[in-house]
Coordinates of C-alpha atoms in Angstrom, one line a residue:
Chain A
M89 CA 22.6 -15.0 -46.7
V90 CA 19.5 -13.2 -47.5
G91 CA 18.4 -16.3 -49.5
T92 CA 18.9 -18.7 -46.5
F93 CA 17.1 -16.2 -44.3
N94 CA 14.2 -16.1 -46.5
L95 CA 14.1 -20.0 -47.0
W96 CA 14.1 -20.4 -43.2
G97 CA 11.3 -17.7 -42.9
A98 CA 9.1 -19.6 -45.6
T99 CA 9.8 -22.9 -43.9
K100 CA 8.7 -21.4 -40.6
T101 CA 5.4 -19.9 -42.1
T102 CA 4.8 -23.4 -43.8
L103 CA 5.3 -25.3 -40.7
F104 CA 3.1 -22.9 -38.6
Y105 CA 0.2 -23.5 -41.1
L106 CA 0.6 -27.1 -41.3
L107 CA 0.3 -27.2 -37.5
V108 CA -2.8 -25.0 -37.9
I109 CA -4.3 -27.4 -40.4
F110 CA -3.4 -30.4 -38.2
I111 CA -5.1 -28.8 -35.2
V112 CA -8.3 -27.7 -37.1
V113 CA -8.7 -31.1 -38.8
E114 CA -8.1 -32.9 -35.4
S115 CA -10.9 -31.1 -33.7
V116 CA -13.4 -30.4 -36.5
F117 CA -13.1 -33.6 -38.6
P118 CA -14.9 -35.9 -36.1
F119 CA -17.8 -33.6 -35.9
Y120 CA -17.8 -33.1 -39.6
Y121 CA -17.9 -36.8 -40.1
A122 CA -20.7 -37.0 -37.7
I123 CA -22.8 -34.5 -39.7
L124 CA -22.1 -36.5 -42.8
T125 CA -23.0 -39.8 -41.3
S126 CA -26.4 -38.4 -39.8
F127 CA -27.6 -37.5 -43.4
K128 CA -26.9 -41.0 -44.6
T129 CA -29.4 -44.0 -44.4
G130 CA -29.2 -47.8 -45.0
T131 CA -25.9 -49.2 -46.2
D132 CA -24.6 -45.9 -47.2
L133 CA -23.7 -45.6 -43.6
F134 CA -20.8 -48.1 -44.1
R135 CA -19.4 -46.6 -47.2
V136 CA -16.6 -44.3 -46.4
S137 CA -16.8 -40.9 -48.1
Y138 CA -15.5 -37.4 -47.3
W139 CA -18.1 -35.3 -49.2
P140 CA -21.8 -35.0 -48.7
D141 CA -23.2 -37.4 -51.5
S142 CA -26.5 -38.5 -50.2
F143 CA -28.9 -36.4 -48.1
S144 CA -31.9 -37.4 -46.0
W145 CA -33.5 -36.0 -42.9
G146 CA -34.6 -39.6 -42.0
N147 CA -32.3 -40.1 -39.2
Y148 CA -33.4 -36.9 -37.5
A149 CA -37.0 -37.7 -38.0
A150 CA -36.5 -41.1 -36.6
V151 CA -34.6 -39.6 -33.4
L152 CA -37.1 -36.8 -32.8
N153 CA -40.2 -38.9 -33.2
T154 CA -39.4 -42.1 -31.5
G155 CA -39.0 -42.9 -27.9
S156 CA -38.5 -40.2 -25.4
F157 CA -35.6 -38.2 -27.0
P158 CA -37.3 -35.0 -27.3
R159 CA -38.2 -35.3 -23.6
N160 CA -34.5 -36.1 -22.8
L161 CA -33.5 -33.0 -24.8
L162 CA -35.9 -30.8 -22.6
N163 CA -34.4 -32.5 -19.4
S164 CA -31.0 -31.7 -20.6
V165 CA -32.0 -28.0 -21.3
F166 CA -33.7 -27.6 -17.9
I167 CA -31.1 -29.3 -15.9
S168 CA -28.3 -27.5 -17.5
A169 CA -29.9 -24.0 -17.4
T170 CA -30.9 -24.5 -13.6
T171 CA -27.4 -25.6 -12.7
V172 CA -26.0 -22.7 -14.3
L173 CA -28.4 -20.3 -12.7
L174 CA -28.0 -21.8 -9.3
A175 CA -24.2 -22.2 -9.4
L176 CA -23.7 -18.5 -10.6
F177 CA -26.0 -17.2 -7.8
L178 CA -24.2 -19.1 -5.2
A179 CA -20.7 -18.4 -6.6
I180 CA -21.4 -14.6 -6.9
T181 CA -22.7 -14.3 -3.3
A182 CA -19.8 -16.6 -2.2
S183 CA -17.0 -14.9 -4.1
F184 CA -18.4 -11.5 -2.7
A185 CA -17.7 -12.7 0.8
L186 CA -14.4 -14.5 -0.1
S187 CA -12.9 -11.6 -1.9
R188 CA -14.4 -8.6 -0.1
V189 CA -15.3 -9.6 3.6
R190 CA -12.3 -10.2 6.0
F191 CA -13.0 -13.1 8.2
R192 CA -11.0 -15.8 10.0
G193 CA -10.1 -18.8 8.0
R194 CA -10.9 -17.3 4.6
G195 CA -7.7 -18.7 3.0
L196 CA -8.5 -22.0 4.4
L197 CA -12.0 -21.9 3.1
L198 CA -10.8 -21.2 -0.4
M199 CA -8.3 -23.9 -0.3
T200 CA -11.0 -26.3 0.9
I201 CA -13.3 -25.3 -2.1
L202 CA -10.4 -26.0 -4.4
A203 CA -9.6 -29.2 -2.8
V204 CA -13.4 -30.4 -3.3
S205 CA -12.7 -30.2 -7.1
M206 CA -9.9 -32.7 -6.8
F207 CA -12.2 -35.6 -6.0
P208 CA -12.9 -37.7 -9.1
Q209 CA -16.6 -38.2 -9.8
I210 CA -16.3 -41.9 -9.4
A211 CA -14.8 -41.5 -5.6
V212 CA -18.0 -39.8 -4.5
L213 CA -20.6 -41.6 -6.6
A214 CA -21.5 -44.1 -3.9
G215 CA -21.8 -41.5 -1.2
L216 CA -23.6 -39.0 -3.3
F217 CA -26.0 -41.8 -4.4
E218 CA -26.9 -42.3 -0.6
V219 CA -27.4 -38.7 -0.1
I220 CA -29.7 -38.2 -3.3
R221 CA -31.8 -41.2 -2.0
S222 CA -32.1 -39.9 1.4
L223 CA -33.0 -36.6 0.1
G224 CA -35.9 -38.2 -1.8
I225 CA -34.8 -36.7 -5.3
Y226 CA -33.5 -40.0 -6.9
N227 CA -34.7 -40.2 -10.5
T228 CA -35.6 -36.6 -10.7
P229 CA -34.0 -33.7 -12.5
W230 CA -33.1 -32.3 -9.0
A231 CA -30.8 -35.1 -8.2
L232 CA -28.6 -34.2 -11.3
I233 CA -28.8 -30.3 -10.7
F234 CA -27.8 -31.0 -7.1
S235 CA -24.7 -33.2 -8.2
Y236 CA -23.8 -30.9 -11.0
T237 CA -23.9 -27.8 -8.8
I238 CA -21.7 -29.4 -6.4
F239 CA -19.1 -30.2 -9.0
T240 CA -19.3 -26.9 -10.8
L241 CA -19.1 -24.7 -7.6
P242 CA -15.4 -24.9 -6.9
F243 CA -14.4 -23.7 -10.3
T244 CA -17.2 -20.9 -10.5
V245 CA -16.4 -19.7 -7.1
W246 CA -12.5 -19.6 -7.8
V247 CA -12.8 -17.8 -11.0
L248 CA -15.4 -15.2 -9.8
T249 CA -13.5 -14.7 -6.6
T250 CA -10.2 -13.9 -8.4
F251 CA -12.1 -11.6 -10.8
M252 CA -14.0 -9.7 -7.9
R253 CA -10.9 -9.3 -6.0
D254 CA -9.5 -7.4 -9.0
L255 CA -12.3 -5.0 -9.1
P256 CA -11.2 -1.6 -7.5
L257 CA -11.9 -1.4 -3.8
E258 CA -12.6 2.3 -4.1
I259 CA -15.7 1.6 -6.4
E260 CA -17.1 -0.6 -3.6
E261 CA -16.5 2.2 -1.1
A262 CA -18.0 4.8 -3.2
A263 CA -21.2 2.7 -3.5
I264 CA -21.1 2.2 0.3
V265 CA -20.9 6.0 0.8
D266 CA -23.8 6.2 -1.6
G267 CA -25.8 4.0 0.7
A268 CA -25.7 0.7 -1.1
T269 CA -26.1 -2.5 0.8
P270 CA -24.0 -5.5 0.0
W271 CA -26.9 -6.9 -2.2
V272 CA -27.1 -3.6 -4.2
I273 CA -23.4 -3.5 -4.5
I274 CA -23.4 -7.2 -6.0
T275 CA -26.4 -6.7 -8.3
R276 CA -26.0 -3.2 -9.5
V277 CA -22.3 -2.4 -9.3
F278 CA -20.4 -5.6 -9.5
M279 CA -22.5 -7.9 -11.7
P280 CA -22.5 -5.3 -14.6
L281 CA -18.7 -5.2 -14.4
M282 CA -18.3 -9.1 -14.1
W283 CA -20.4 -10.0 -17.3
P284 CA -17.3 -11.5 -19.0
A285 CA -16.5 -13.6 -16.3
L286 CA -20.1 -14.5 -15.5
V287 CA -20.7 -15.6 -19.3
T288 CA -17.4 -17.6 -19.3
T289 CA -18.1 -19.6 -16.2
G290 CA -21.7 -19.9 -16.9
L291 CA -20.9 -21.2 -20.3
L292 CA -18.5 -23.8 -18.8
A293 CA -20.8 -24.9 -16.2
F294 CA -23.6 -25.3 -18.9
I295 CA -21.2 -27.4 -21.1
G296 CA -20.2 -29.5 -18.2
A297 CA -23.7 -30.3 -17.2
W298 CA -24.8 -30.8 -20.8
N299 CA -22.0 -33.3 -21.5
E300 CA -22.1 -35.2 -18.1
F301 CA -22.6 -38.8 -18.4
L302 CA -21.6 -40.8 -15.2
F303 CA -24.1 -39.1 -12.8
A304 CA -26.7 -38.9 -15.3
L305 CA -26.5 -42.7 -15.8
T306 CA -26.5 -43.3 -12.1
F307 CA -29.0 -41.0 -10.7
T308 CA -31.8 -41.7 -13.2
S309 CA -33.5 -44.8 -13.9
S310 CA -36.3 -44.2 -16.3
N311 CA -36.4 -43.0 -19.9
D312 CA -38.4 -40.0 -19.1
T313 CA -35.9 -38.5 -16.6
R314 CA -32.8 -39.3 -18.6
T315 CA -30.5 -36.6 -20.2
V316 CA -29.4 -36.7 -23.8
P317 CA -25.8 -38.2 -23.4
V318 CA -27.4 -41.1 -21.5
A319 CA -30.2 -41.4 -24.0
I320 CA -27.8 -41.4 -26.9
A321 CA -25.7 -44.1 -25.4
L322 CA -28.8 -46.2 -24.8
L323 CA -30.2 -45.8 -28.2
S324 CA -30.8 -49.2 -29.7
G325 CA -31.8 -50.6 -32.9
G326 CA -34.3 -53.1 -34.1
S327 CA -32.2 -56.0 -32.7
S328 CA -29.4 -56.4 -30.2
H329 CA -27.0 -56.9 -33.1
E330 CA -27.9 -53.7 -34.9
I331 CA -26.3 -50.4 -33.8
P332 CA -28.3 -47.4 -35.1
W333 CA -25.3 -45.3 -36.2
G334 CA -27.5 -43.0 -38.2
A335 CA -29.7 -42.1 -35.4
I336 CA -26.8 -41.8 -32.9
M337 CA -25.1 -39.4 -35.2
A338 CA -28.2 -37.4 -35.9
A339 CA -28.8 -37.1 -32.0
S340 CA -25.2 -36.2 -31.5
V341 CA -25.5 -33.3 -34.0
I342 CA -28.7 -32.2 -32.4
V343 CA -27.0 -31.9 -28.9
T344 CA -23.9 -30.4 -30.2
V345 CA -25.8 -27.5 -32.1
P346 CA -27.1 -25.7 -28.9
L347 CA -23.4 -25.3 -27.5
V348 CA -22.1 -24.1 -30.6
V349 CA -24.9 -21.5 -30.8
L350 CA -24.3 -20.5 -27.3
V351 CA -20.6 -20.1 -27.8
L352 CA -21.3 -18.1 -31.0
I353 CA -23.6 -15.7 -29.2
F354 CA -21.4 -15.1 -26.3
Q355 CA -18.1 -15.3 -27.9
R356 CA -18.3 -11.4 -28.5
K357 CA -18.9 -10.9 -24.8
I358 CA -16.0 -13.4 -24.0
V359 CA -13.6 -11.5 -26.3
S360 CA -14.8 -7.9 -25.2
G361 CA -14.3 -9.1 -21.6
L362 CA -10.8 -10.2 -22.3
T363 CA -9.8 -6.9 -23.9
A364 CA -11.8 -4.5 -21.6
G365 CA -9.9 -5.5 -18.7
G366 CA -9.1 -1.8 -17.7
V367 CA -12.1 -1.1 -15.6
K368 CA -10.1 1.3 -13.6
G369 CA -12.5 4.2 -12.9
Chain B
M213 CA -23.4 22.7 8.4
A214 CA -21.7 20.2 10.8
N215 CA -18.9 20.5 13.2
I216 CA -16.9 17.2 13.7
Q217 CA -15.3 16.3 17.0
L218 CA -12.7 13.7 17.6
R219 CA -12.0 12.7 21.2
N220 CA -8.9 10.5 21.7
V221 CA -9.7 8.5 18.5
R222 CA -7.5 5.4 18.0
K223 CA -7.4 2.9 15.1
A224 CA -5.4 -0.4 15.0
F225 CA -5.0 -3.0 12.5
G226 CA -4.4 -6.0 14.3
A227 CA -1.4 -5.2 16.6
V228 CA -0.3 -2.1 14.6
E229 CA -1.7 1.0 15.9
V230 CA -2.0 3.6 13.0
I231 CA -4.0 6.4 14.7
K232 CA -2.6 6.9 18.3
G233 CA -5.2 9.0 20.0
I234 CA -6.4 12.1 18.1
D235 CA -8.3 15.0 19.6
L236 CA -9.4 17.5 17.0
D237 CA -12.3 19.9 16.3
I238 CA -13.3 20.7 12.9
Q239 CA -15.6 23.8 12.8
S240 CA -18.8 24.0 10.8
G241 CA -18.1 25.2 7.2
E242 CA -14.4 25.0 7.7
F243 CA -12.1 23.9 5.0
M244 CA -9.7 21.5 7.1
V245 CA -6.6 19.8 5.4
F246 CA -4.9 16.8 6.8
V247 CA -1.3 16.8 5.7
G248 CA 1.6 14.6 6.4
P249 CA 4.1 12.4 5.0
S250 CA 3.0 8.9 3.6
G251 CA 2.1 6.6 6.2
C252 CA 1.3 9.3 8.9
G253 CA -2.2 8.0 9.1
K254 CA -4.1 10.9 7.3
S255 CA -6.0 8.7 4.7
T256 CA -7.0 6.4 7.6
L257 CA -8.2 9.3 9.7
L258 CA -10.3 10.5 6.8
R259 CA -11.8 6.9 6.4
L260 CA -12.5 7.0 10.2
V261 CA -14.6 10.1 9.6
A262 CA -16.2 8.5 6.5
G263 CA -17.1 5.4 8.4
L264 CA -15.3 3.2 5.9
E265 CA -13.2 2.0 8.8
D266 CA -14.3 1.2 12.3
I267 CA -12.9 3.2 15.1
T268 CA -11.0 1.1 17.7
S269 CA -11.6 3.5 20.6
G270 CA -12.4 6.9 21.1
E271 CA -15.3 9.1 20.1
L272 CA -16.3 10.6 16.9
S273 CA -19.3 13.1 16.9
F274 CA -21.0 15.2 14.2
D275 CA -22.8 18.2 15.9
G276 CA -22.4 16.6 19.3
K277 CA -24.0 13.4 18.4
I278 CA -21.7 10.3 18.6
V279 CA -21.6 8.6 15.1
N280 CA -18.9 5.8 15.8
G281 CA -21.3 3.0 14.8
L282 CA -23.3 4.9 12.1
A283 CA -23.0 3.6 8.4
P284 CA -21.3 6.1 6.1
S285 CA -24.5 6.8 4.1
K286 CA -26.3 7.9 7.3
R287 CA -23.6 10.4 8.3
G288 CA -24.4 13.0 5.7
I289 CA -21.1 12.8 4.1
A290 CA -19.9 12.5 0.5
M291 CA -16.5 11.3 -0.5
V292 CA -14.3 12.1 -3.4
F293 CA -11.6 9.3 -4.1
Q294 CA -8.2 9.5 -5.6
S295 CA -9.0 7.2 -8.4
Y296 CA -12.4 8.8 -8.9
A297 CA -14.2 5.6 -8.3
L298 CA -16.8 6.2 -10.9
Y299 CA -19.1 3.3 -11.7
P300 CA -17.7 2.3 -15.2
H301 CA -20.8 0.8 -16.6
M302 CA -23.0 3.9 -15.7
T303 CA -23.4 7.2 -17.6
V304 CA -22.3 10.3 -16.0
Y305 CA -25.8 11.0 -15.2
A306 CA -26.4 7.5 -13.7
N307 CA -23.3 8.0 -11.6
M308 CA -24.4 11.1 -10.1
A309 CA -27.9 10.0 -9.5
F310 CA -27.1 6.6 -8.1
G311 CA -26.8 7.7 -4.5
M312 CA -30.1 9.6 -4.5
Q313 CA -31.9 6.7 -6.3
L314 CA -30.8 4.3 -3.4
Q315 CA -32.1 6.9 -0.9
G316 CA -35.5 6.8 -2.9
G317 CA -35.5 10.3 -4.0
G318 CA -38.2 11.3 -6.5
K319 CA -37.3 11.2 -10.3
E320 CA -37.9 14.9 -10.9
E321 CA -36.0 15.9 -7.7
I322 CA -33.0 13.6 -8.7
K323 CA -33.0 15.2 -12.3
K324 CA -33.1 18.6 -11.0
R325 CA -30.3 18.1 -8.6
V326 CA -28.0 16.3 -11.0
E327 CA -28.5 18.9 -13.6
A328 CA -27.8 21.7 -11.2
A329 CA -24.6 20.0 -10.1
A330 CA -23.6 19.3 -13.7
E331 CA -24.1 23.0 -14.4
L332 CA -22.0 24.1 -11.5
L333 CA -19.1 22.0 -12.7
Q334 CA -19.7 22.5 -16.4
I335 CA -20.1 18.9 -17.2
T336 CA -23.7 19.2 -18.7
P337 CA -22.5 18.1 -22.3
Y338 CA -21.0 14.9 -20.7
L339 CA -24.1 13.6 -19.0
A340 CA -24.8 10.8 -21.3
R341 CA -21.2 9.6 -21.6
L342 CA -19.5 6.7 -19.9
P343 CA -16.5 7.5 -17.7
K344 CA -14.0 5.9 -20.0
Q345 CA -15.0 8.5 -22.6
L346 CA -13.9 11.3 -20.4
S347 CA -10.3 12.8 -19.6
G348 CA -9.0 12.5 -16.1
G349 CA -10.1 16.2 -15.2
Q350 CA -13.5 15.5 -16.5
R351 CA -13.9 12.3 -14.4
Q352 CA -12.8 14.1 -11.3
R353 CA -15.4 16.7 -12.0
V354 CA -18.0 13.9 -12.2
A355 CA -16.7 12.5 -8.9
I356 CA -17.1 15.9 -7.3
G357 CA -20.5 16.2 -9.0
R358 CA -21.6 12.8 -7.6
A359 CA -20.7 14.2 -4.1
I360 CA -22.6 17.5 -4.5
V361 CA -25.8 15.7 -5.7
R362 CA -26.1 14.0 -2.3
D363 CA -26.2 17.4 -0.7
P364 CA -23.9 16.4 2.2
K365 CA -23.1 18.1 5.4
V366 CA -19.5 17.2 5.1
F367 CA -17.4 16.8 2.0
L368 CA -14.4 14.4 2.3
F369 CA -11.5 14.5 -0.3
D370 CA -8.9 11.8 -0.3
E371 CA -6.0 13.0 -2.5
P372 CA -8.4 14.1 -5.2
L373 CA -5.7 15.8 -7.4
S374 CA -2.8 13.2 -7.4
N375 CA -3.9 11.4 -10.4
L376 CA -4.0 14.7 -12.5
D377 CA -1.2 16.4 -14.3
A378 CA 0.4 19.5 -13.0
A379 CA -1.6 22.0 -15.1
L380 CA -5.0 20.4 -14.5
R381 CA -4.1 20.1 -10.7
V382 CA -3.7 23.8 -10.5
A383 CA -7.0 24.3 -12.3
T384 CA -9.0 21.7 -10.3
R385 CA -7.6 23.2 -7.0
L386 CA -9.0 26.4 -7.9
E387 CA -12.3 24.7 -8.7
I388 CA -12.4 23.2 -5.3
A389 CA -11.5 26.4 -3.6
K390 CA -14.4 28.0 -5.5
L391 CA -16.7 25.2 -4.7
H392 CA -15.8 25.8 -0.9
H393 CA -16.7 29.4 -1.4
D394 CA -20.0 28.8 -3.0
M395 CA -21.2 26.2 -0.6
H396 CA -19.8 28.1 2.4
N397 CA -21.8 26.3 5.0
V398 CA -20.5 22.8 4.1
T399 CA -17.7 21.3 6.1
M400 CA -14.8 20.1 4.0
V401 CA -11.9 17.7 5.0
Y402 CA -9.2 17.2 2.6
V403 CA -6.4 14.9 2.7
T404 CA -3.0 15.5 0.8
H405 CA 0.5 15.0 1.0
D406 CA 1.3 18.0 -0.9
Q407 CA 1.8 21.1 1.4
V408 CA 1.2 23.6 -1.4
E409 CA -2.4 22.2 -1.9
A410 CA -2.6 22.4 2.0
M411 CA -1.4 26.0 2.1
T412 CA -3.6 27.2 -0.7
L413 CA -6.9 25.5 0.2
A414 CA -7.1 25.3 3.8
D415 CA -8.8 27.5 6.4
R416 CA -6.9 25.4 8.8
I417 CA -4.3 22.6 8.4
C418 CA -3.7 19.6 10.6
V419 CA -0.4 18.3 10.3
L420 CA -0.1 14.6 11.2
R421 CA 2.9 12.5 11.9
D422 CA 2.9 8.9 13.0
G423 CA -0.7 8.8 13.9
L424 CA -0.5 11.9 16.1
V425 CA -1.4 15.4 15.5
E426 CA 1.7 17.5 15.2
Q427 CA 0.1 20.8 15.0
V428 CA -3.2 22.5 14.0
G429 CA -3.6 26.0 12.7
T430 CA -4.1 28.3 9.8
P431 CA -1.7 28.1 7.1
L432 CA 0.1 31.3 8.2
E433 CA 0.3 30.1 11.8
L434 CA 2.0 27.0 10.6
Y435 CA 4.2 28.8 8.3
E436 CA 5.2 31.5 10.9
N437 CA 5.1 29.9 14.1
P438 CA 5.9 26.1 13.5
Q439 CA 5.4 24.3 17.0
S440 CA 8.0 21.7 16.2
L441 CA 11.1 21.0 13.9
F442 CA 8.7 18.5 12.0
V443 CA 6.2 21.1 11.0
A444 CA 8.9 23.8 10.4
G445 CA 10.5 21.2 7.9
F446 CA 7.2 20.1 6.3
I447 CA 5.4 23.3 5.6
G448 CA 7.0 25.8 3.1
S449 CA 8.8 25.1 -0.2
P450 CA 11.7 24.8 -0.5
K451 CA 12.2 23.2 3.0
M452 CA 13.4 25.3 5.7
N453 CA 17.2 25.4 6.2
F454 CA 18.2 23.7 9.4
L455 CA 21.6 24.1 11.0
T456 CA 22.8 22.1 13.9
G457 CA 25.9 21.6 16.1
K458 CA 28.4 24.6 15.8
F459 CA 26.1 26.6 13.8
A460 CA 23.5 26.5 16.4
E461 CA 25.7 27.0 19.6
P462 CA 26.0 30.8 19.2
F463 CA 22.2 31.0 19.5
K464 CA 21.9 28.6 22.5
A465 CA 19.9 26.3 20.5
K466 CA 20.1 22.7 19.4
T467 CA 18.8 23.5 15.9
I468 CA 18.3 26.7 14.1
G469 CA 16.2 27.1 11.1
A470 CA 15.7 29.8 8.4
R471 CA 13.4 29.9 5.4
S472 CA 15.2 30.5 2.2
E473 CA 13.0 33.6 1.4
H474 CA 14.4 35.1 4.6
L475 CA 18.1 34.9 3.7
E476 CA 20.0 37.0 1.5
V477 CA 23.4 37.4 0.2
K478 CA 25.2 40.2 2.1
S479 CA 27.4 41.8 -0.5
N480 CA 29.4 43.6 2.3
G481 CA 30.5 40.2 3.8
S482 CA 28.6 40.9 7.0
G483 CA 26.6 37.7 6.9
L484 CA 26.3 34.9 9.5
W485 CA 27.7 32.3 7.3
K486 CA 30.3 32.0 4.6
G487 CA 30.4 29.4 1.8
E488 CA 30.7 28.4 -1.7
V489 CA 27.9 28.2 -4.3
I490 CA 27.5 24.7 -5.4
H491 CA 24.4 25.0 -7.5
S492 CA 21.8 27.5 -8.6
E493 CA 18.2 27.0 -9.7
N494 CA 16.7 29.6 -12.0
L495 CA 13.0 29.7 -12.1
G496 CA 12.7 33.0 -13.8
S497 CA 10.7 34.9 -11.3
D498 CA 13.1 33.9 -8.6
S499 CA 16.0 31.7 -8.2
Y500 CA 17.5 29.5 -5.6
I501 CA 21.2 29.4 -4.6
Y502 CA 22.6 26.4 -2.8
V503 CA 25.4 27.4 -0.6
N504 CA 27.8 24.9 1.2
V505 CA 28.6 26.6 4.5
G506 CA 30.0 23.3 6.0
S507 CA 26.9 22.0 7.5
D508 CA 25.2 18.6 6.5
E509 CA 23.1 20.1 3.8
P510 CA 23.7 23.2 1.7
L511 CA 21.9 26.4 2.7
I512 CA 19.3 27.4 0.2
V513 CA 19.0 31.1 -0.5
R514 CA 16.2 32.7 -2.4
E515 CA 16.8 35.6 -4.6
N516 CA 14.5 37.8 -6.7
G517 CA 14.9 37.5 -10.4
T518 CA 17.6 35.5 -12.1
A519 CA 20.5 34.3 -10.1
L520 CA 23.8 36.3 -10.6
H521 CA 25.8 33.9 -8.8
Q522 CA 27.6 30.8 -10.2
A523 CA 28.9 27.7 -8.8
G524 CA 32.4 28.3 -7.2
D525 CA 31.4 31.9 -6.0
V526 CA 32.0 32.4 -2.3
L527 CA 29.2 34.3 -0.6
S528 CA 28.3 35.5 2.6
V529 CA 24.7 34.7 3.7
G530 CA 22.7 36.3 6.5
L531 CA 19.1 37.0 7.5
I532 CA 17.2 39.8 5.9
E533 CA 16.7 42.6 8.2
G534 CA 13.7 42.0 10.5
E535 CA 13.2 38.5 9.8
K536 CA 13.1 35.8 12.4
L537 CA 15.5 32.9 13.0
H538 CA 13.7 29.8 14.3
K539 CA 15.3 28.2 17.4
F540 CA 14.6 24.7 18.6
D541 CA 15.6 23.0 21.6
A542 CA 16.9 19.3 22.0
V543 CA 13.4 17.8 21.6
G544 CA 12.5 19.9 18.7
K545 CA 10.3 22.5 20.4
P546 CA 10.6 26.0 19.3
F547 CA 11.7 28.8 21.9
D548 CA 12.3 32.4 21.7
A549 CA 15.3 33.8 23.5

């Protein structure tokens, strides 16, 4: 009996680790292969290999020195960062009202905000295009900031509202007795307590804006205003028959690294936020 | 430093009226305790005084000045909450200084006041710590300290001891009594559901029931002359013994009441009631004997020292010579006759 039990235990452990390996390979391998490819040049590109055997910065130099790729990178940083700041500012103030101020139609408003996030991008594309044209921000970074903020806000507002609702009411009342205005309560009492939620939602908003393709393709028309995903897709080689895989891979690695770095910087915050849930005074 | 007047104060949440017209005067420098069972509106009443809830109708005035619409921070109050409500991300010092910083106090002045308050409450060693590094009792001191620093005219306590364990509760109760003594010109309003806290701390007690004042008076007045059956049953531990029906008829009352400490076992059998002991509680210094005399609830009799009676003994119970029997009419009002 003991023998069979151990056998079953060993099988379970093995299966578990097989699953772990599968998941890791599944999620990491494409990126790993992109890095490998980005260091290859010439015909090496089309030779399948799983270990780095040739090494050259050529592709990176090509991407960074030609065309408007550096400019596109800056566009992406500016647009994503501004979107995050704008969305967080609006979401914090909105979630304070939605979680702490009693008013008629609060539940309806929350449901409406949630409903907004149901619409697929393509459904609102034409309408949004008209709005952006009439606002006169077509082919500027503001067109993308505007549309990304719209799509980020429902999620951000919901997460922050839920989080803020869980903050003890008495802390807010203590602040009121201390003479704090709503703005002081938000900035000096609530925001320090909400760092984990702010970091998490901010990071997701950043990733969303950084990766977005459809709006970026539609609302910009010149090389100088494009963001990185569109720029990569439009990278072209010497002739229409050549796809510059090396440059595409190098560009992909360049745009992925900032995200990885951001997550690594903030992961401690995220983890500490998850465990330090007991803010109860 | 401030006397508080409530004139026909009412509070309704939607269609539900919680405070149903309260008239009350709290004298300057007085320690007033609101006490009552849960749901009687005592916390709501305190929050109305604090300004955390809007008064639906009626007048609330501090020193004769109506403050109905005044923000809490402008009323000169400070409040200590049941769950301490410290700012978790600020050090003890920052917690205590926060209110004054918002009012724009000078840095030196703030430091002086925080240190003085910390000294008074013996929390000076913890000034640089975060609330989560403190024990419950220390947190409650910080919460009290935060209130002191604001130098309020009125101190409001919302069940400050109910999150503490029994030993700490007694110690902190003493602390608050001392505080009231030291700051003798500060009005204090204290909410509790614990009648022992009310009896030990209060200058005057206000017993609330269903959003109305049942009786206001000194602890002794409430104990000796309860103005209703409810107050008689609420004040005092253990609860006053009530007898109705055939037990009350000989006294021409609907209900009669006698405190357990005013009853004794009559060894010569001359007591008013006779019954069997069903249980006895031994507390060392005194003991409580539960005697079944045939009424709805057993009669509780207090005896000095350890109980000498065991379950099954048949005893005769009567009033101690010179003690009073409380008589109540059909609507629960007391009368003497």
